[in-house]
Amino acid sequence: MTTTTPRVRFAPSPTGLLHVGNARTALYNWLFARRTGGQFLLRIEDTDLERSEVRYETQLIEDLRWLGLDWDEGPAGPDAAPGSPEKGAHGPYRQSERLEIYAEHTERLLTEGKAYRCFCTSEELEAERKVAVAEHRPQVYSGRCRALSAAVIDQNLAAGRPFAVRLKIGEEPLRFHDLVRGPVEFAAESVSDPILVRSATSVSAGIPVYNYVVTVDDALMGITHVIRGDDHISNTPRQVAIYQAFGWPIPEFAHLSTILGADRERLSKRHGATSISTFRQMGYLPEALVNYLALLGWGAEDGKTETFTLEELTRAFSLERVTPSPAIFDFDKLNWLNRHYLKQADPDRLAELAWGYFAGRLPDANAAPAPVQAWFARLLALFVPAVDHLDQLPLKAAPVFAFDPEAAHAHEENAAILAADSARIVLGELASRVRAHSSPVTPEVFKAWMNEVKAATGVKGKDLFRPVRIALTGTHSGPEFDKLIPLIEDGAALGLAVPSVRDRIERFMGV
Ligand code: GLU
């Protein structure tokens, strides 16, 4: 028995940013290839010249690499711009560079009588469609040009009349096997004779349509399993008919369910971030996103394990466990996974990732002296556990930098706390101690002050701590004083935009 190594592909159209749905498609293809020892190809489907943009190709390639997905064949450079390097023996891997291949195949289908030239004008087709609507018939092409005589065809060609190329669909139902959904069948009538190449005055001038080029490419590239979104299910019978016309083997298909938002509507920007680059900018880690996307429509055999590295996924993944029911994108679960990976992340890596969010508050990362870097690592150790994604850090850590005594007084919840007599007394006692002290405030000194203030005023617990916290940070909640005080004092001593404890209390009392 001969076994073929599986060959799969991810075939994005560079018409926008890589969306989580497509990223999941890429991931499942990649996992399947790595799991089975097969090959994973990247093909750029850029035949829609008006909507395709090189910047999207570049971004797409960057996003895939960021997710940790590599490909065995496809663009090999930093991007996929025309003429850029490629690897693999089945190229070119950009459809815009394969137009001659499609034209040759179209000629072959015409010669073999599997396809025909359709000279119908758009007005004629529209009129046909209207009659069909009026007669309550399906709006499919009548096949009028199927049987044009060679003489009529020659006459039309000589007159320079534009034509589309249509595939002749037989009578048999179009069937394929879907690894997620089982056997699928479409009646031939529902497909009618699809256009392969759009209307033009010659085969090579006409633009070949998606269903056609995708099939030619999948066949010539030896794709054995087509794994893609279920929005392509209705395209598949046309593609099956094209395989049949060429006499090519039909691959296995696996159509992945649609990703929905919590309201069960198709996931869109309305629900929050949807593009990989946005998640990246927000400070999600690629391992969290990969883990989350893997679980979006697939589950491990034990049904319990939820955290997987890419390597673990490679061992556990199987298409048989991919579910046909729609997947609901759950931001809370993604956040939970991101927190899990943030906790495990190497501090240097976190520092590198998080630095950019503090632009204007910290010197440039490469210009920062070692003590500033070490200080930043402590800041992260304190605040990273409090965020879902890294772009929330500046806000969480704002009390360390942006001390605004007026705002601290004015804030509604603070004002209620500060209005208590006990608050005034506590802060007065604390301020007098701060004023009498000239060296940096250590956590020990601060602790001693708090004990003295407690003893002198009889105020304790929340009533004692919350006004002090407001006076120090502008907010009544946040990290423990033991960790916060040294961070503030050391930040001030390093000359960063961090007011010292003394500065804060004095400015606060001065309002
Ligand atoms: N370019 C198509 C898309 O992005 C590819 C579909 C397919 O995988 O066949 O939807």
Short mmCIF file of C-alpha atoms and ligand atoms in Angstrom, two decimals:
data_model
loop_
_atom_site.label_atom_id
_atom_site.label_comp_id
_atom_site.label_asym_id
_atom_site.label_seq_id
_atom_site.Cartn_x
_atom_site.Cartn_y
_atom_site.Cartn_z
CA MET A 1 0.00 0.00 0.00
CA THR A 2 1.35 3.41 -0.86
CA THR A 3 0.75 6.17 1.58
CA THR A 4 1.10 9.80 0.64
CA THR A 5 2.46 12.24 3.13
CA PRO A 6 -0.24 14.74 3.95
CA ARG A 7 0.20 18.11 2.31
CA VAL A 8 -1.91 21.00 3.54
CA ARG A 9 -1.96 24.67 2.85
CA PHE A 10 -3.04 27.96 4.30
CA ALA A 11 -4.22 30.18 1.48
CA PRO A 12 -5.03 33.66 2.74
CA SER A 13 -6.12 36.56 0.56
CA PRO A 14 -4.05 39.61 1.48
CA THR A 15 -7.04 41.93 1.58
CA GLY A 16 -7.02 42.74 5.28
CA LEU A 17 -5.43 41.92 8.60
CA LEU A 18 -5.13 38.29 9.69
CA HIS A 19 -8.32 37.61 11.62
CA VAL A 20 -8.58 35.08 14.47
CA GLY A 21 -10.72 32.83 12.26
CA ASN A 22 -8.05 32.60 9.58
CA ALA A 23 -5.32 32.30 12.19
CA ARG A 24 -7.16 29.28 13.62
CA THR A 25 -7.36 27.81 10.10
CA ALA A 26 -3.61 28.32 9.71
CA LEU A 27 -2.97 26.77 13.12
CA TYR A 28 -5.10 23.67 12.49
CA ASN A 29 -3.38 23.14 9.13
CA TRP A 30 0.02 23.56 10.74
CA LEU A 31 -0.82 21.22 13.64
CA PHE A 32 -2.18 18.61 11.27
CA ALA A 33 0.98 18.76 9.16
CA ARG A 34 3.30 18.61 12.14
CA ARG A 35 1.28 15.84 13.78
CA THR A 36 1.30 13.66 10.68
CA GLY A 37 4.82 14.43 9.47
CA GLY A 38 3.32 16.16 6.46
CA GLN A 39 4.03 19.49 4.80
CA PHE A 40 2.45 22.85 5.42
CA LEU A 41 2.34 25.33 2.54
CA LEU A 42 1.62 29.03 2.51
CA ARG A 43 -0.01 30.30 -0.66
CA ILE A 44 -0.94 33.93 -1.20
CA GLU A 45 -4.29 34.24 -2.98
CA ASP A 46 -3.94 37.67 -4.48
CA THR A 47 -5.93 37.40 -7.68
CA ASP A 48 -8.28 40.12 -6.46
CA LEU A 49 -5.94 42.84 -7.61
CA GLU A 50 -8.12 45.67 -6.43
CA ARG A 51 -8.34 44.51 -2.85
CA SER A 52 -4.97 42.77 -2.40
CA GLU A 53 -2.18 44.82 -0.86
CA VAL A 54 1.46 43.97 -0.30
CA ARG A 55 1.35 45.49 3.19
CA TYR A 56 -1.25 42.90 4.18
CA GLU A 57 0.99 40.12 2.87
CA THR A 58 3.87 41.46 4.89
CA GLN A 59 1.73 41.75 8.00
CA LEU A 60 0.29 38.29 7.47
CA ILE A 61 3.72 36.72 7.27
CA GLU A 62 4.84 38.60 10.35
CA ASP A 63 1.72 37.50 12.25
CA LEU A 64 2.17 33.83 11.33
CA ARG A 65 5.79 33.91 12.40
CA TRP A 66 4.83 35.66 15.62
CA LEU A 67 2.36 32.86 16.35
CA GLY A 68 5.22 30.41 15.87
CA LEU A 69 3.87 28.85 12.67
CA ASP A 70 6.46 28.10 10.01
CA TRP A 71 5.87 26.70 6.54
CA ASP A 72 7.72 24.17 4.42
CA GLU A 73 6.86 25.79 1.12
CA GLY A 74 5.86 29.33 0.23
CA PRO A 75 7.23 32.84 0.54
CA ALA A 76 10.64 32.77 2.17
CA GLY A 77 11.46 36.43 2.49
CA PRO A 78 10.29 38.90 5.08
CA ASP A 79 7.22 39.39 2.91
CA ALA A 80 5.60 38.00 -0.21
CA ALA A 81 5.93 40.96 -2.52
CA PRO A 82 6.24 40.12 -6.23
CA GLY A 83 9.56 38.54 -7.05
CA SER A 84 10.49 37.94 -3.39
CA PRO A 85 12.26 34.68 -2.50
CA GLU A 86 10.28 31.47 -2.14
CA LYS A 87 11.03 27.95 -1.00
CA GLY A 88 9.51 24.73 -2.34
CA ALA A 89 9.27 22.97 -5.67
CA HIS A 90 5.65 23.83 -6.46
CA GLY A 91 5.85 27.60 -6.83
CA PRO A 92 5.24 30.30 -7.54
CA TYR A 93 3.19 30.54 -4.35
CA ARG A 94 1.50 33.82 -5.20
CA GLN A 95 -1.48 33.37 -7.45
CA SER A 96 -0.82 36.60 -9.32
CA GLU A 97 2.36 34.94 -10.60
CA ARG A 98 0.54 31.80 -11.78
CA LEU A 99 -1.77 33.34 -14.38
CA GLU A 100 -0.09 31.50 -17.25
CA ILE A 101 -0.61 28.20 -15.49
CA TYR A 102 -4.34 28.90 -15.16
CA ALA A 103 -4.59 29.98 -18.81
CA GLU A 104 -2.91 26.76 -19.98
CA HIS A 105 -5.35 24.73 -17.93
CA THR A 106 -8.29 26.65 -19.29
CA GLU A 107 -7.15 25.92 -22.84
CA ARG A 108 -6.94 22.26 -21.90
CA LEU A 109 -10.51 22.18 -20.56
CA LEU A 110 -11.79 23.99 -23.69
CA THR A 111 -9.96 21.59 -25.99
CA GLU A 112 -11.27 18.58 -24.12
CA GLY A 113 -14.81 19.94 -24.22
CA LYS A 114 -15.05 20.07 -20.42
CA ALA A 115 -15.55 23.82 -20.50
CA TYR A 116 -17.05 26.21 -23.02
CA ARG A 117 -17.01 29.85 -24.01
CA CYS A 118 -20.06 31.76 -22.87
CA PHE A 119 -20.74 34.90 -24.91
CA CYS A 120 -23.80 35.95 -22.93
CA THR A 121 -23.65 39.62 -21.99
CA SER A 122 -24.44 40.75 -18.47
CA GLU A 123 -27.72 42.21 -19.79
CA GLU A 124 -28.71 38.85 -21.24
CA LEU A 125 -27.84 37.07 -18.03
CA GLU A 126 -29.79 39.61 -16.02
CA ALA A 127 -32.84 39.18 -18.26
CA GLU A 128 -32.55 35.40 -17.87
CA ARG A 129 -32.35 35.82 -14.12
CA LYS A 130 -35.48 37.99 -14.05
CA VAL A 131 -37.47 35.41 -16.00
CA ALA A 132 -36.32 32.71 -13.59
CA VAL A 133 -37.46 34.83 -10.63
CA ALA A 134 -40.82 35.49 -12.27
CA GLU A 135 -41.30 31.78 -12.95
CA HIS A 136 -40.13 30.84 -9.46
CA ARG A 137 -37.26 28.81 -10.87
CA PRO A 138 -33.77 28.67 -9.32
CA GLN A 139 -31.61 31.50 -10.66
CA VAL A 140 -29.02 29.38 -12.36
CA TYR A 141 -27.43 29.79 -15.77
CA SER A 142 -29.52 28.18 -18.53
CA GLY A 143 -26.53 26.71 -20.32
CA ARG A 144 -27.46 28.61 -23.45
CA CYS A 145 -23.88 28.76 -24.80
CA ARG A 146 -23.11 25.11 -24.07
CA ALA A 147 -23.96 23.91 -27.50
CA LEU A 148 -22.80 26.75 -29.74
CA SER A 149 -21.50 25.41 -33.04
CA ALA A 150 -17.84 25.76 -33.92
CA ALA A 151 -18.85 28.17 -36.68
CA VAL A 152 -20.73 30.49 -34.30
CA ILE A 153 -17.85 30.42 -31.85
CA ASP A 154 -15.38 31.32 -34.60
CA GLN A 155 -17.63 34.12 -35.79
CA ASN A 156 -17.92 35.55 -32.28
CA LEU A 157 -14.19 35.32 -31.73
CA ALA A 158 -13.49 36.97 -35.07
CA ALA A 159 -15.90 39.76 -34.11
CA GLY A 160 -13.92 40.22 -30.89
CA ARG A 161 -16.91 39.44 -28.66
CA PRO A 162 -15.83 38.91 -25.06
CA PHE A 163 -16.55 35.56 -23.46
CA ALA A 164 -16.39 33.94 -20.07
CA VAL A 165 -15.28 30.33 -19.67
CA ARG A 166 -17.79 28.06 -17.98
CA LEU A 167 -17.41 24.53 -16.70
CA LYS A 168 -19.88 21.92 -17.96
CA ILE A 169 -21.57 20.40 -14.94
CA GLY A 170 -22.86 16.85 -15.35
CA GLU A 171 -26.03 15.42 -13.90
CA GLU A 172 -24.52 13.48 -11.03
CA PRO A 173 -24.67 15.01 -7.56
CA LEU A 174 -21.38 16.50 -6.42
CA ARG A 175 -20.04 14.67 -3.41
CA PHE A 176 -17.12 15.04 -1.09
CA HIS A 177 -16.02 13.76 2.24
CA ASP A 178 -15.64 16.21 5.06
CA LEU A 179 -13.55 15.08 8.02
CA VAL A 180 -15.53 17.34 10.35
CA ARG A 181 -19.02 16.87 8.91
CA GLY A 182 -18.96 13.50 7.19
CA PRO A 183 -20.27 12.95 3.66
CA VAL A 184 -21.62 16.06 1.92
CA GLU A 185 -23.66 16.10 -1.30
CA PHE A 186 -24.93 18.93 -3.52
CA ALA A 187 -27.39 18.47 -6.40
CA ALA A 188 -25.81 19.30 -9.77
CA GLU A 189 -28.66 21.74 -10.59
CA SER A 190 -27.81 23.88 -7.58
CA VAL A 191 -24.35 24.42 -9.01
CA SER A 192 -25.16 25.03 -12.71
CA ASP A 193 -22.29 25.76 -15.09
CA PRO A 194 -19.94 27.92 -13.01
CA ILE A 195 -17.72 30.59 -14.52
CA LEU A 196 -14.03 29.66 -14.37
CA VAL A 197 -12.65 32.70 -16.14
CA ARG A 198 -14.38 36.06 -16.25
CA SER A 199 -15.42 37.69 -19.46
CA ALA A 200 -12.64 39.01 -21.73
CA THR A 201 -11.69 38.80 -25.38
CA SER A 202 -9.16 36.02 -24.82
CA VAL A 203 -8.54 33.24 -22.29
CA SER A 204 -5.34 34.80 -21.02
CA ALA A 205 -6.92 38.25 -20.60
CA GLY A 206 -9.78 36.91 -18.50
CA ILE A 207 -9.49 36.85 -14.72
CA PRO A 208 -9.81 33.31 -13.35
CA VAL A 209 -12.16 33.02 -10.37
CA TYR A 210 -11.34 31.84 -6.87
CA ASN A 211 -12.98 28.39 -7.19
CA TYR A 212 -10.97 27.66 -10.28
CA VAL A 213 -7.53 28.86 -9.24
CA VAL A 214 -7.80 27.34 -5.78
CA THR A 215 -8.51 23.94 -7.32
CA VAL A 216 -5.77 24.13 -9.94
CA ASP A 217 -3.30 25.17 -7.26
CA ASP A 218 -4.39 22.60 -4.70
CA ALA A 219 -4.08 19.86 -7.32
CA LEU A 220 -0.74 21.00 -8.76
CA MET A 221 0.66 21.54 -5.30
CA GLY A 222 -0.36 18.02 -4.28
CA ILE A 223 -2.66 19.12 -1.46
CA THR A 224 -4.20 16.07 0.21
CA HIS A 225 -6.34 17.77 2.87
CA VAL A 226 -8.10 21.08 2.44
CA ILE A 227 -8.69 22.52 5.91
CA ARG A 228 -10.50 25.87 5.87
CA GLY A 229 -13.43 27.87 7.18
CA ASP A 230 -16.97 26.58 6.62
CA ASP A 231 -17.84 29.71 4.66
CA HIS A 232 -16.27 27.74 1.79
CA ILE A 233 -18.56 24.71 2.00
CA SER A 234 -20.83 25.99 -0.75
CA ASN A 235 -17.78 26.54 -2.97
CA THR A 236 -16.60 22.99 -2.55
CA PRO A 237 -19.01 21.28 -5.00
CA ARG A 238 -17.76 23.59 -7.77
CA GLN A 239 -14.21 22.71 -6.85
CA VAL A 240 -15.08 19.01 -6.84
CA ALA A 241 -16.50 19.39 -10.36
CA ILE A 242 -13.24 21.01 -11.46
CA TYR A 243 -11.17 18.14 -10.01
CA GLN A 244 -13.43 15.74 -11.89
CA ALA A 245 -13.10 17.66 -15.16
CA PHE A 246 -9.32 17.39 -14.97
CA GLY A 247 -9.43 13.81 -13.73
CA TRP A 248 -7.56 14.76 -10.58
CA PRO A 249 -8.02 12.95 -7.25
CA ILE A 250 -10.33 14.78 -4.88
CA PRO A 251 -8.67 15.67 -1.58
CA GLU A 252 -10.18 15.26 1.85
CA PHE A 253 -11.90 18.36 3.17
CA ALA A 254 -12.26 19.65 6.71
CA HIS A 255 -14.47 22.70 7.10
CA LEU A 256 -14.03 24.48 10.39
CA SER A 257 -17.02 26.05 12.08
CA THR A 258 -17.61 29.77 12.13
CA ILE A 259 -16.40 31.77 15.10
CA LEU A 260 -19.16 33.72 16.83
CA GLY A 261 -19.26 36.41 19.50
CA ALA A 262 -21.06 35.92 22.83
CA ASP A 263 -24.28 37.14 21.17
CA ARG A 264 -23.96 34.30 18.62
CA GLU A 265 -23.40 36.76 15.78
CA ARG A 266 -20.39 36.27 13.54
CA LEU A 267 -17.31 37.53 15.40
CA SER A 268 -16.52 41.07 14.30
CA LYS A 269 -14.78 44.19 15.56
CA ARG A 270 -18.01 45.02 17.37
CA HIS A 271 -17.11 42.26 19.85
CA GLY A 272 -13.59 43.54 20.49
CA ALA A 273 -10.20 42.82 19.01
CA THR A 274 -10.29 40.33 16.14
CA SER A 275 -7.02 40.70 14.28
CA ILE A 276 -3.84 38.99 15.36
CA SER A 277 -1.87 42.21 15.11
CA THR A 278 -4.31 43.96 17.44
CA PHE A 279 -4.00 41.19 20.03
CA ARG A 280 -0.25 41.49 19.71
CA GLN A 281 -0.37 45.27 20.21
CA MET A 282 -2.54 44.75 23.26
CA GLY A 283 0.14 42.64 24.86
CA TYR A 284 -1.25 39.13 24.45
CA LEU A 285 1.45 36.50 24.29
CA PRO A 286 1.52 34.36 21.15
CA GLU A 287 1.47 31.16 23.22
CA ALA A 288 -1.78 32.30 24.88
CA LEU A 289 -3.41 33.08 21.57
CA VAL A 290 -2.25 29.84 19.99
CA ASN A 291 -3.50 27.88 22.97
CA TYR A 292 -6.83 29.69 22.88
CA LEU A 293 -7.30 29.32 19.11
CA ALA A 294 -6.52 25.61 19.35
CA LEU A 295 -9.35 25.18 21.86
CA LEU A 296 -11.76 27.15 19.67
CA GLY A 297 -13.37 24.17 18.01
CA TRP A 298 -11.09 21.38 19.17
CA GLY A 299 -10.69 19.67 22.54
CA ALA A 300 -8.17 17.26 23.97
CA GLU A 301 -9.19 13.64 24.35
CA ASP A 302 -9.43 13.86 28.12
CA GLY A 303 -11.68 16.92 27.73
CA LYS A 304 -10.00 18.51 30.75
CA THR A 305 -6.61 19.76 29.78
CA GLU A 306 -6.77 23.39 28.80
CA THR A 307 -3.23 24.66 28.73
CA PHE A 308 -1.11 23.48 25.85
CA THR A 309 2.16 24.66 24.43
CA LEU A 310 2.54 24.48 20.68
CA GLU A 311 4.59 21.31 21.15
CA GLU A 312 1.95 19.69 23.32
CA LEU A 313 -0.70 20.65 20.80
CA THR A 314 1.32 19.04 18.06
CA ARG A 315 1.21 15.77 19.95
CA ALA A 316 -2.46 15.98 20.94
CA PHE A 317 -4.14 17.49 17.87
CA SER A 318 -6.42 15.49 15.58
CA LEU A 319 -9.01 16.56 13.03
CA GLU A 320 -11.39 13.90 14.37
CA ARG A 321 -11.81 15.95 17.53
CA VAL A 322 -12.69 19.15 15.69
CA THR A 323 -16.31 20.03 16.32
CA PRO A 324 -18.76 21.08 13.60
CA SER A 325 -20.73 23.36 15.95
CA PRO A 326 -19.98 27.08 15.96
CA ALA A 327 -17.26 28.21 18.35
CA ILE A 328 -17.98 31.13 20.66
CA PHE A 329 -15.04 33.44 21.14
CA ASP A 330 -14.66 33.88 24.88
CA PHE A 331 -12.46 36.86 25.74
CA ASP A 332 -12.49 35.90 29.44
CA LYS A 333 -11.01 32.53 28.70
CA LEU A 334 -8.38 34.06 26.43
CA ASN A 335 -7.52 36.49 29.23
CA TRP A 336 -7.28 33.65 31.69
CA LEU A 337 -4.83 31.85 29.42
CA ASN A 338 -2.87 35.04 28.83
CA ARG A 339 -2.55 35.59 32.59
CA HIS A 340 -1.36 32.00 32.89
CA TYR A 341 1.39 32.54 30.31
CA LEU A 342 2.29 36.01 31.61
CA LYS A 343 2.92 34.45 35.02
CA GLN A 344 5.27 31.92 33.48
CA ALA A 345 7.03 34.30 31.13
CA ASP A 346 10.69 35.04 31.53
CA PRO A 347 11.11 38.48 33.24
CA ASP A 348 13.55 39.74 30.58
CA ARG A 349 11.10 38.86 27.85
CA LEU A 350 8.29 40.62 29.72
CA ALA A 351 10.45 43.68 30.21
CA GLU A 352 11.21 43.79 26.51
CA LEU A 353 7.55 43.41 25.60
CA ALA A 354 6.24 45.87 28.17
CA TRP A 355 8.81 48.64 27.79
CA GLY A 356 7.08 50.22 24.81
CA TYR A 357 3.91 50.82 26.81
CA PHE A 358 5.85 53.19 29.07
CA ALA A 359 7.13 55.50 26.33
CA GLY A 360 7.42 58.99 27.74
CA ARG A 361 7.68 57.65 31.28
CA LEU A 362 10.90 55.70 30.89
CA PRO A 363 14.02 56.37 28.84
CA ASP A 364 14.35 54.39 25.60
CA ALA A 365 14.90 50.69 26.33
CA ASN A 366 18.36 50.62 24.77
CA ALA A 367 19.40 53.86 26.47
CA ALA A 368 18.24 52.75 29.92
CA PRO A 369 21.02 52.05 32.43
CA ALA A 370 21.02 48.65 34.16
CA PRO A 371 19.58 49.96 37.48
CA VAL A 372 16.60 51.42 35.61
CA GLN A 373 16.07 48.09 33.87
CA ALA A 374 16.23 46.30 37.20
CA TRP A 375 13.76 48.78 38.66
CA PHE A 376 11.39 48.19 35.74
CA ALA A 377 11.60 44.44 36.32
CA ARG A 378 10.41 45.03 39.91
CA LEU A 379 7.59 47.24 38.67
CA LEU A 380 6.51 44.45 36.34
CA ALA A 381 6.72 41.81 39.05
CA LEU A 382 4.32 43.96 41.04
CA PHE A 383 1.82 44.86 38.34
CA VAL A 384 1.85 42.09 35.71
CA PRO A 385 -0.15 39.76 37.99
CA ALA A 386 -2.87 42.43 38.00
CA VAL A 387 -3.38 42.63 34.22
CA ASP A 388 -5.02 40.51 31.54
CA HIS A 389 -2.78 41.89 28.81
CA LEU A 390 0.28 44.08 28.91
CA ASP A 391 -1.25 47.24 27.49
CA GLN A 392 -3.20 47.55 30.74
CA LEU A 393 0.06 48.05 32.62
CA PRO A 394 0.42 51.83 32.26
CA LEU A 395 -2.98 52.35 33.82
CA LYS A 396 -2.36 49.86 36.63
CA ALA A 397 1.07 51.33 37.32
CA ALA A 398 -0.09 54.93 36.85
CA PRO A 399 -0.06 55.63 40.60
CA VAL A 400 3.70 55.08 40.59
CA PHE A 401 4.29 57.74 37.96
CA ALA A 402 1.47 60.17 37.56
CA PHE A 403 0.78 61.58 40.99
CA ASP A 404 -1.88 64.25 40.80
CA PRO A 405 -2.87 65.48 44.26
CA GLU A 406 -5.82 67.57 43.02
CA ALA A 407 -7.31 64.62 41.22
CA ALA A 408 -6.66 62.42 44.25
CA HIS A 409 -8.75 64.78 46.38
CA ALA A 410 -11.44 65.27 43.80
CA HIS A 411 -12.11 61.63 42.95
CA GLU A 412 -15.57 60.83 44.25
CA GLU A 413 -14.79 57.65 46.19
CA ASN A 414 -11.63 59.23 47.61
CA ALA A 415 -13.50 62.35 48.70
CA ALA A 416 -15.89 60.21 50.76
CA ILE A 417 -12.98 58.50 52.49
CA LEU A 418 -11.05 61.73 53.04
CA ALA A 419 -14.10 63.50 54.46
CA ALA A 420 -13.93 61.41 57.67
CA ASP A 421 -12.40 63.21 60.68
CA SER A 422 -10.20 60.19 61.29
CA ALA A 423 -8.70 60.58 57.80
CA ARG A 424 -7.70 64.17 58.47
CA ILE A 425 -6.14 63.27 61.79
CA VAL A 426 -4.25 60.27 60.36
CA LEU A 427 -2.83 62.30 57.46
CA GLY A 428 -1.84 65.16 59.75
CA GLU A 429 0.09 62.77 62.00
CA LEU A 430 1.75 61.10 59.03
CA ALA A 431 2.70 64.42 57.41
CA SER A 432 4.45 65.68 60.50
CA ARG A 433 6.58 62.54 60.58
CA VAL A 434 7.39 62.82 56.89
CA ARG A 435 8.45 66.45 57.32
CA ALA A 436 10.76 65.60 60.19
CA HIS A 437 12.50 62.92 58.11
CA SER A 438 15.13 63.81 55.56
CA SER A 439 16.53 60.55 54.17
CA PRO A 440 14.71 58.17 51.75
CA VAL A 441 11.75 56.37 53.24
CA THR A 442 12.40 52.66 53.68
CA PRO A 443 9.53 50.20 54.14
CA GLU A 444 10.70 49.81 57.76
CA VAL A 445 10.53 53.54 58.43
CA PHE A 446 7.13 53.69 56.80
CA LYS A 447 5.87 50.75 58.83
CA ALA A 448 7.11 52.38 62.02
CA TRP A 449 5.26 55.60 61.09
CA MET A 450 2.07 53.72 60.48
CA ASN A 451 2.35 52.05 63.89
CA GLU A 452 3.01 55.37 65.56
CA VAL A 453 0.10 57.02 63.76
CA LYS A 454 -2.13 54.14 64.76
CA ALA A 455 -1.06 54.45 68.40
CA ALA A 456 -1.38 58.23 68.41
CA THR A 457 -4.82 58.37 66.77
CA GLY A 458 -6.44 55.11 67.73
CA VAL A 459 -7.47 54.72 64.05
CA LYS A 460 -6.80 51.34 62.51
CA GLY A 461 -7.57 49.00 59.60
CA LYS A 462 -9.15 50.47 56.49
CA ASP A 463 -9.72 53.85 58.13
CA LEU A 464 -6.00 54.09 58.71
CA PHE A 465 -4.69 52.69 55.45
CA ARG A 466 -7.05 54.01 52.85
CA PRO A 467 -6.45 57.75 53.40
CA VAL A 468 -2.70 57.09 53.43
CA ARG A 469 -2.91 55.16 50.22
CA ILE A 470 -4.88 57.96 48.59
CA ALA A 471 -2.32 60.51 49.76
CA LEU A 472 0.48 58.39 48.33
CA THR A 473 -0.98 57.06 45.10
CA GLY A 474 -4.21 58.88 44.40
CA THR A 475 -6.24 55.70 44.73
CA HIS A 476 -7.47 53.67 47.67
CA SER A 477 -6.50 50.26 46.32
CA GLY A 478 -3.32 48.84 44.84
CA PRO A 479 -0.25 46.82 45.77
CA GLU A 480 1.04 46.44 49.33
CA PHE A 481 2.97 49.33 50.84
CA ASP A 482 5.93 47.02 51.50
CA LYS A 483 6.48 46.64 47.80
CA LEU A 484 5.17 49.97 46.62
CA ILE A 485 7.20 52.23 48.92
CA PRO A 486 10.64 50.95 47.89
CA LEU A 487 9.59 51.04 44.24
CA ILE A 488 8.56 54.68 44.59
CA GLU A 489 11.64 55.69 46.56
CA ASP A 490 14.06 53.88 44.27
CA GLY A 491 12.33 55.22 41.17
CA ALA A 492 12.65 58.76 42.55
CA ALA A 493 16.31 58.16 43.46
CA LEU A 494 17.00 56.96 39.92
CA GLY A 495 15.71 60.26 38.61
CA LEU A 496 12.67 58.73 36.89
CA ALA A 497 9.36 60.53 36.60
CA VAL A 498 8.39 59.08 39.99
CA PRO A 499 7.70 61.52 42.82
CA SER A 500 9.14 60.43 46.19
CA VAL A 501 7.00 59.55 49.21
CA ARG A 502 7.86 62.85 50.84
CA ASP A 503 7.03 64.80 47.72
CA ARG A 504 3.69 63.06 47.42
CA ILE A 505 2.60 63.59 50.98
CA GLU A 506 3.65 67.23 50.96
CA ARG A 507 1.92 67.99 47.71
CA PHE A 508 -1.17 66.15 48.84
CA MET A 509 -1.32 68.06 52.13
CA GLY A 510 -0.75 71.32 50.28
CA VAL A 511 -3.99 71.03 48.27
N1 GLU B 1 -8.27 32.76 -0.18
C1 GLU B 1 -9.33 32.04 0.42
C2 GLU B 1 -9.74 32.73 1.72
O1 GLU B 1 -8.95 33.47 2.26
C3 GLU B 1 -8.87 30.64 0.68
C4 GLU B 1 -9.94 29.67 0.89
C5 GLU B 1 -9.43 28.26 0.83
O2 GLU B 1 -8.72 27.89 1.78
O3 GLU B 1 -9.74 27.58 -0.11
O4 GLU B 1 -10.84 32.58 2.17
#
